[in-house]
Coordinates of N, CA and C in Angstrom, one line a residue:
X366 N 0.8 -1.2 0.0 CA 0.0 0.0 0.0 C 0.9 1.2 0.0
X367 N 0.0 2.4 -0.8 CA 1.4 3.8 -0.7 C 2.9 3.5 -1.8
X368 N 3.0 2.5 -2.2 CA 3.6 2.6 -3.3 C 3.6 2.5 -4.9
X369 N 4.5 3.3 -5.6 CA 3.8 3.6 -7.1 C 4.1 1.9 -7.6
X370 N 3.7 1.6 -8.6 CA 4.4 0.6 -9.3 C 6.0 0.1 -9.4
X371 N 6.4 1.3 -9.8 CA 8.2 1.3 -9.7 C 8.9 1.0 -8.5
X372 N 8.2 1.6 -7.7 CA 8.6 1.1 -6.3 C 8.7 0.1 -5.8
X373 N 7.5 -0.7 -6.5 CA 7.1 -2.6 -5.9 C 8.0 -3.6 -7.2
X374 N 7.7 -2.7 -7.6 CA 8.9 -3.8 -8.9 C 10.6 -3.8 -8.5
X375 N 10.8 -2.7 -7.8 CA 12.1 -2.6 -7.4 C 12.2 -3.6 -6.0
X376 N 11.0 -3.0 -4.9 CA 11.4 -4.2 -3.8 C 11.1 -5.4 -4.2
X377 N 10.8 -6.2 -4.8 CA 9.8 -7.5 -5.4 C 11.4 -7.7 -5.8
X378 N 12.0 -7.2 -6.7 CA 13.0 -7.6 -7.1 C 14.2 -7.7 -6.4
X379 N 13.6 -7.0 -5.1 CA 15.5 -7.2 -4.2 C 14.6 -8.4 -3.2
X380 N 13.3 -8.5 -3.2 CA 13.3 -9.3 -2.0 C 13.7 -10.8 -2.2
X381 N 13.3 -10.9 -4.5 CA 13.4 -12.5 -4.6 C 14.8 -12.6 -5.2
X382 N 15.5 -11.4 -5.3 CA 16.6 -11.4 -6.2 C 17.6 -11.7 -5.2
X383 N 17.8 -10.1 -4.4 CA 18.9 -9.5 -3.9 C 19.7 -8.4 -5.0
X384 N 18.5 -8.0 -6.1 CA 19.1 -7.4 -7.4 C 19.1 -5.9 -7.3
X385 N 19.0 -4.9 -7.4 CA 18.9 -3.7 -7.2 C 19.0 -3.0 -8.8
X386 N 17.9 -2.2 -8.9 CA 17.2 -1.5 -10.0 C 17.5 -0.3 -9.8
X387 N 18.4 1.0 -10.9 CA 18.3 2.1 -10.4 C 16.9 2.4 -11.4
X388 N 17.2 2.9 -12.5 CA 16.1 3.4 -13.6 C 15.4 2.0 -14.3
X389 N 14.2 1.9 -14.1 CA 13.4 1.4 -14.6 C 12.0 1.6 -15.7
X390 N 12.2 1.5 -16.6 CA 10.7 1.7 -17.9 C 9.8 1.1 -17.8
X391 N 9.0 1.7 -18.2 CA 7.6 0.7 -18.3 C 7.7 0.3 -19.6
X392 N 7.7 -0.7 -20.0 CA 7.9 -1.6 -21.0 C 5.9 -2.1 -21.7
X393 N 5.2 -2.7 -21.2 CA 4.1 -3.0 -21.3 C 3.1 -2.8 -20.2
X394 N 1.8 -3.0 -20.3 CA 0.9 -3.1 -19.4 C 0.4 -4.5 -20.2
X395 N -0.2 -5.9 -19.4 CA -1.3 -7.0 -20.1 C -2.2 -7.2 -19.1
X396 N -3.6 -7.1 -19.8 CA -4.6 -7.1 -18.7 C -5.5 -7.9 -19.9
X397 N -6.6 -8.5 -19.4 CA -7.8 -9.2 -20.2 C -7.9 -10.3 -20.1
X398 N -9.0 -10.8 -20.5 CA -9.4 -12.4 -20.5 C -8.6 -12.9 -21.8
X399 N -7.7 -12.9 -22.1 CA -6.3 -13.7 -22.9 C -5.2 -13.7 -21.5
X400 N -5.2 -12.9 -20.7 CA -4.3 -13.4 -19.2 C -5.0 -14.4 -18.6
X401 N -6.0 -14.9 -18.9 CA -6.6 -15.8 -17.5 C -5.2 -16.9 -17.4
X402 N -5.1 -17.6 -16.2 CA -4.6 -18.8 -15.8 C -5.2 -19.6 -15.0
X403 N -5.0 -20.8 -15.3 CA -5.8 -21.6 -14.0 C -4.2 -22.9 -13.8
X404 N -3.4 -22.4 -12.0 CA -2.3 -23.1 -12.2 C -2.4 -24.0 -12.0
X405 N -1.5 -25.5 -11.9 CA -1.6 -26.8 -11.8 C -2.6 -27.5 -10.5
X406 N -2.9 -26.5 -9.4 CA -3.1 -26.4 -8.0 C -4.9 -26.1 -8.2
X407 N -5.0 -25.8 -9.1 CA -6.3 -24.9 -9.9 C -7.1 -23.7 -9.3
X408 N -5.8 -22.9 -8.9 CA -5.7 -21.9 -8.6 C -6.2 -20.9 -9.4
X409 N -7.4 -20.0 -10.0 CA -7.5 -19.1 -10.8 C -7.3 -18.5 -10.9
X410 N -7.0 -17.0 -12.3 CA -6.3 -16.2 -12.2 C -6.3 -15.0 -13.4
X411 N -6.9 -13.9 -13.1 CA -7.1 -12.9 -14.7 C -6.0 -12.2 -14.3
X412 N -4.8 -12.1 -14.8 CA -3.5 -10.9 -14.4 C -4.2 -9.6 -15.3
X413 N -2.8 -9.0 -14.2 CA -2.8 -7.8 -14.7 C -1.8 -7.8 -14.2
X414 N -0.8 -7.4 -15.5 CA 1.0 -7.2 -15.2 C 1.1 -6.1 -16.1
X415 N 2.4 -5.3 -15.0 CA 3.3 -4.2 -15.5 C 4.4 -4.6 -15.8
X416 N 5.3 -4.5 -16.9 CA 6.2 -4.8 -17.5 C 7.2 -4.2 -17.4
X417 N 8.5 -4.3 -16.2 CA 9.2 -2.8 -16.6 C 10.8 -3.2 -17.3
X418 N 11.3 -2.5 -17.9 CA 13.0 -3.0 -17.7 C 13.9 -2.2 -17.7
X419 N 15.0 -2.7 -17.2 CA 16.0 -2.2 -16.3 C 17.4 -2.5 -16.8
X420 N 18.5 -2.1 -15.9 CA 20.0 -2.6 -16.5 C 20.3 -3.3 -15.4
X421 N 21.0 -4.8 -15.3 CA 21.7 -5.5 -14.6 C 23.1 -4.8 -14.4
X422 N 23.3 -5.0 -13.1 CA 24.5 -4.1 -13.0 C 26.0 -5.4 -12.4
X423 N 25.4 -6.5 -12.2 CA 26.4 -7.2 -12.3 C 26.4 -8.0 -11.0
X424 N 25.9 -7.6 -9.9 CA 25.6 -7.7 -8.8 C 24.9 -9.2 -8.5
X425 N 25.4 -10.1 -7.9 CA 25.6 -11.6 -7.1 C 24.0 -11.8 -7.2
X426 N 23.3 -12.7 -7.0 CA 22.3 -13.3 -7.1 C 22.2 -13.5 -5.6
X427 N 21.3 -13.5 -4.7 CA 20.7 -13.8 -3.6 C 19.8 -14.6 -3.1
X428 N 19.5 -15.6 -2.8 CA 18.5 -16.5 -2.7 C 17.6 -16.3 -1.2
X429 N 16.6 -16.3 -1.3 CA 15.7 -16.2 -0.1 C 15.1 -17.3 -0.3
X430 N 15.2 -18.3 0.6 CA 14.8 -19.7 0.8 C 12.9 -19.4 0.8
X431 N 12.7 -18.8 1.6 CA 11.2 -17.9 1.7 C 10.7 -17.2 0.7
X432 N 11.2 -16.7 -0.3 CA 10.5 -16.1 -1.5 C 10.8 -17.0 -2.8
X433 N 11.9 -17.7 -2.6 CA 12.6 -18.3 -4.3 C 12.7 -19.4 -4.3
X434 N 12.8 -20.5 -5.0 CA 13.2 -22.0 -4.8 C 14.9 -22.0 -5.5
X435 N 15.1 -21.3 -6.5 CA 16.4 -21.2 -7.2 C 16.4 -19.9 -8.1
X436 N 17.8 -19.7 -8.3 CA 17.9 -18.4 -9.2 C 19.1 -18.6 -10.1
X437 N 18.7 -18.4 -11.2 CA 19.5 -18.6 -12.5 C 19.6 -17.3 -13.5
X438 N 20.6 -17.3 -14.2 CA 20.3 -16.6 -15.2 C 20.1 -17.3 -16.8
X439 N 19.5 -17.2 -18.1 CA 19.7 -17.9 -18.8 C 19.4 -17.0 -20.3
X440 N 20.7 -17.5 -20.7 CA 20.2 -16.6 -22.5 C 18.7 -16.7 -23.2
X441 N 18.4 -15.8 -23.5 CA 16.6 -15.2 -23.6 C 16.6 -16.5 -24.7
X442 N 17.2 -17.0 -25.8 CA 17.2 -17.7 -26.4 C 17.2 -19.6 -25.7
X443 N 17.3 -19.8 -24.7 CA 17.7 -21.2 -23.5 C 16.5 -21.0 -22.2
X444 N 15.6 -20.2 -22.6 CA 14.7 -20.2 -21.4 C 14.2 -21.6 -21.0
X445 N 14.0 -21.8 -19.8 CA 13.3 -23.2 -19.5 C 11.7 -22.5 -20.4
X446 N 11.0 -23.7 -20.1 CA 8.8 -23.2 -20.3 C 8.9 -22.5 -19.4
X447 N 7.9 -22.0 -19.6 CA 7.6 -20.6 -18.8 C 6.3 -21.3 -18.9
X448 N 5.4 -21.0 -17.3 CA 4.3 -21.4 -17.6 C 3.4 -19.9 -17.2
X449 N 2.3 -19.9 -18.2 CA 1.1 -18.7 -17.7 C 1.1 -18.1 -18.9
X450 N 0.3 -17.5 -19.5 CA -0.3 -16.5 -20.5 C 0.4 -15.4 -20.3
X451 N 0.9 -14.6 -19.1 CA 1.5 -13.7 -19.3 C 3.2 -13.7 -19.6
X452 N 3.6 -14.5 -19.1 CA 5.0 -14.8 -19.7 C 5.3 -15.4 -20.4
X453 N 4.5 -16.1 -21.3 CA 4.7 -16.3 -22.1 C 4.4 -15.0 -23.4
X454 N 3.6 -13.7 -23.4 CA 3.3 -12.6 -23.8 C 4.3 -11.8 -23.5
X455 N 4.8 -11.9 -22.2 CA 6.6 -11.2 -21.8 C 7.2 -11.2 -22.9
X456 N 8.1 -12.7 -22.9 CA 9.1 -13.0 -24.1 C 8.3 -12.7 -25.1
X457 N 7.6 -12.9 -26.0 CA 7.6 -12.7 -27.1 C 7.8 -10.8 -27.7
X458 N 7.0 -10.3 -26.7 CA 6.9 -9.0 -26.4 C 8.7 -8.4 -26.2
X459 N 9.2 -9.2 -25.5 CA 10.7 -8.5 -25.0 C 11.8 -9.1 -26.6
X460 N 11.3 -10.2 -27.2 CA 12.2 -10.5 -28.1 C 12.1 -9.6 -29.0
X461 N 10.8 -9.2 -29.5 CA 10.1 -8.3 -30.6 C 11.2 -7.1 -30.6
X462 N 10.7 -6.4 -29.2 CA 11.3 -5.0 -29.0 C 13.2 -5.0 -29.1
X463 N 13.4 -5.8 -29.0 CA 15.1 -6.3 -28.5 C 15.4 -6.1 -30.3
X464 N 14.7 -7.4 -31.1 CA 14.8 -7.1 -32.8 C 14.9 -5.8 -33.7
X465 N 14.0 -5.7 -33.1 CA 13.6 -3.9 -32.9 C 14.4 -3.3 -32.9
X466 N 15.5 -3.4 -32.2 CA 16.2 -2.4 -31.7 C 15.6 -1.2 -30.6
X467 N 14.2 -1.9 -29.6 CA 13.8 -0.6 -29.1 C 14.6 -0.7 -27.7
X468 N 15.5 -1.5 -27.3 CA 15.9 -2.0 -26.0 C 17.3 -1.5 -25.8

């Protein structure tokens, strides 16, 4: 509560990273019934995700046993599946713009 978006994308990201974000864009907004998920657990689910990105600055990976199971990095080309409608709309979206040259 009390925080803008940028702000939760930055803590979200130190709390499962240990990563630290100085400047951040808003990259996309996905919202709609093409986001629904229903996870393996049959958990339901209409997202609504803000997309932001940032510069890796080089900085160690951190694992919080309580937020993370594992932390990797992997060439956008080597992704494991990704499961959910919206990340799967991520990468395609992040490849596009990258082609692009908008990144």
């Amino acid at each position: 509560m009390g925080e803008s978006l940028e702000e939760t994308a930055r803590r979200e990201l130190w709390e499962e990273t240990g990563l630290k974000v100085g400047d951040l864009r808003l990259f996309a907004l996905l919202s709609g019934p093409e986001y629904y998920y229903r996870y393996p657990n049959g958990d339901e689910v209409y997202n609504v995700s803000a997309m932001f990105v940032g510069r890796y600055r080089g900085e160690p990976l951190r694992l919080d046993p309580e937020e993370t199971k594992e932390l990797r990095f992997f060439a956008l080309n080597d992704l494991p599946p990704l499961m959910g409608p919206v990340n799967q709309k991520a990468l395609e979206m992040l490849k596009q713009a990258l082609a692009q040259g908008d990144l």
